[in-house]
XYZ file of C-alpha atoms in Angstrom:
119
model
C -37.561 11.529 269.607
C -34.159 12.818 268.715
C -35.792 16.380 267.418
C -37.592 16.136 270.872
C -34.174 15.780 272.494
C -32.402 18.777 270.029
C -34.788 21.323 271.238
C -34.487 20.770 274.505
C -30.756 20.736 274.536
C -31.026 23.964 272.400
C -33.604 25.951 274.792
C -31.705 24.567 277.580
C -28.547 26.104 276.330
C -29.708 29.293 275.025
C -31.582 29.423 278.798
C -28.869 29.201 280.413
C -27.409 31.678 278.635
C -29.878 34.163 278.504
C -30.495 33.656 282.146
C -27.605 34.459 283.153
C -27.676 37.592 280.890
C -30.901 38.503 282.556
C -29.570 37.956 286.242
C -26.890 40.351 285.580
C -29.039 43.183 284.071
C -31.365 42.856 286.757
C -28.283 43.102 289.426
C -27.800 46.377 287.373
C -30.965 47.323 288.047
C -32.816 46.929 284.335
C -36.001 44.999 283.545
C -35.159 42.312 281.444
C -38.527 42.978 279.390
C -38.522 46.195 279.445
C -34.647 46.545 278.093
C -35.667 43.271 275.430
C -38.228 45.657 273.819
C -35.762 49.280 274.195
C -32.929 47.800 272.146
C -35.510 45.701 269.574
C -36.761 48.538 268.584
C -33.676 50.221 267.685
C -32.591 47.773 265.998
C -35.583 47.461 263.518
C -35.566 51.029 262.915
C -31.842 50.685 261.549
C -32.810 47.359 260.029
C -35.948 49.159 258.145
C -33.542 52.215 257.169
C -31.266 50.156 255.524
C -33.805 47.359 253.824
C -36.667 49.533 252.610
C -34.433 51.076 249.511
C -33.248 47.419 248.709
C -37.162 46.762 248.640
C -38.646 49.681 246.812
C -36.013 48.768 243.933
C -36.520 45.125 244.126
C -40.857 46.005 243.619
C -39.897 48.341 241.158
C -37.945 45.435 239.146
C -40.570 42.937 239.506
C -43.705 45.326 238.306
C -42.149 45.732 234.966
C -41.792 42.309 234.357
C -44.995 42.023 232.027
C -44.572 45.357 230.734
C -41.854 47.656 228.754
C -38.424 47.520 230.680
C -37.901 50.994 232.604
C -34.961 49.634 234.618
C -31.900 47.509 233.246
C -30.629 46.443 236.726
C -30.318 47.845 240.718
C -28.121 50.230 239.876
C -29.794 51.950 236.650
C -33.151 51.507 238.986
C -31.495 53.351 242.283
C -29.881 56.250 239.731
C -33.306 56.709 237.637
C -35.933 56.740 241.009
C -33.404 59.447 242.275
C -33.203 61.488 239.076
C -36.663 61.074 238.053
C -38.725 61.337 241.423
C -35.752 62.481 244.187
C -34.085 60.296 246.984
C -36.762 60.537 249.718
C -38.424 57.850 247.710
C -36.489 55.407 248.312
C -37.440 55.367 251.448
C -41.677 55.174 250.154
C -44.038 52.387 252.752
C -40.960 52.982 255.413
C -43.960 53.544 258.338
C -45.650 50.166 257.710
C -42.390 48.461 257.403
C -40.684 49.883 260.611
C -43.898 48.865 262.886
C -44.362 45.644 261.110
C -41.377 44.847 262.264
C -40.991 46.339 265.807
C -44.312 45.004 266.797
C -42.921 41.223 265.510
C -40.089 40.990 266.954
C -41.214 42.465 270.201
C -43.770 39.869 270.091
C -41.464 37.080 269.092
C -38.359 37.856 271.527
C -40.506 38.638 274.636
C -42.520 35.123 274.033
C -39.207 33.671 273.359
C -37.566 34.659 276.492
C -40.799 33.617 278.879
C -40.924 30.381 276.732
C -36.902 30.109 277.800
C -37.474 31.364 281.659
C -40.592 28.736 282.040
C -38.619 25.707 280.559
């Protein structure tokens, strides 16, 4: 009973709030859906940019952990993948990551917001 009454305190206040958000963008003239999904996936893009080197380095670390030790940390892994096969791959699976991600969080924030405007 008390979570009950959390959530609904929570998605009452964060309703509010992003009602009132929405009624001024749409006194500006935007679609509140339509301007939800613009700046999401922006926002991912960036997010991917910035994440998929921290990821590539992070598989690269964990496949040798069986085997003979390439790397010696994050930084000797960054240095030798750009010496040894150039920069661009640090940025290697950077499509499946960037729509994996835009097509979540679209999916998420838009469901999120109807679940807000309905309750």
């Amino acid at each position: 009973m008390k979570l009950r009454n959390f959530i609904r305190t929570y998605l009452s206040w964060n309703r509010h709030r992003c009602c009132s958000m929405c009624s001024r963008l749409e006194q500006l003239g935007i679609q509140t859906m339509k301007f939800t999904c613009l700046y999401q996936k922006h926002f991912r893009i960036v997010s991917a940019c910035t994440s998929t080197p921290a990821d590539v380095v992070k598989t690269r670390i964990m496949d040798q952990s069986g085997g003979v030790h390439r790397y010696s940390g994050p930084i000797n892994a960054v240095s030798t993948i750009i010496k040894e096969e150039g920069i661009i791959t640090l940025w290697s699976g950077f499509v499946p990551i960037v729509t994996r991600k835009i097509v979540w969080c679209t999916l998420f924030f838009v469901t999120y917001e109807q679940l807000l405007l309905r309750i």
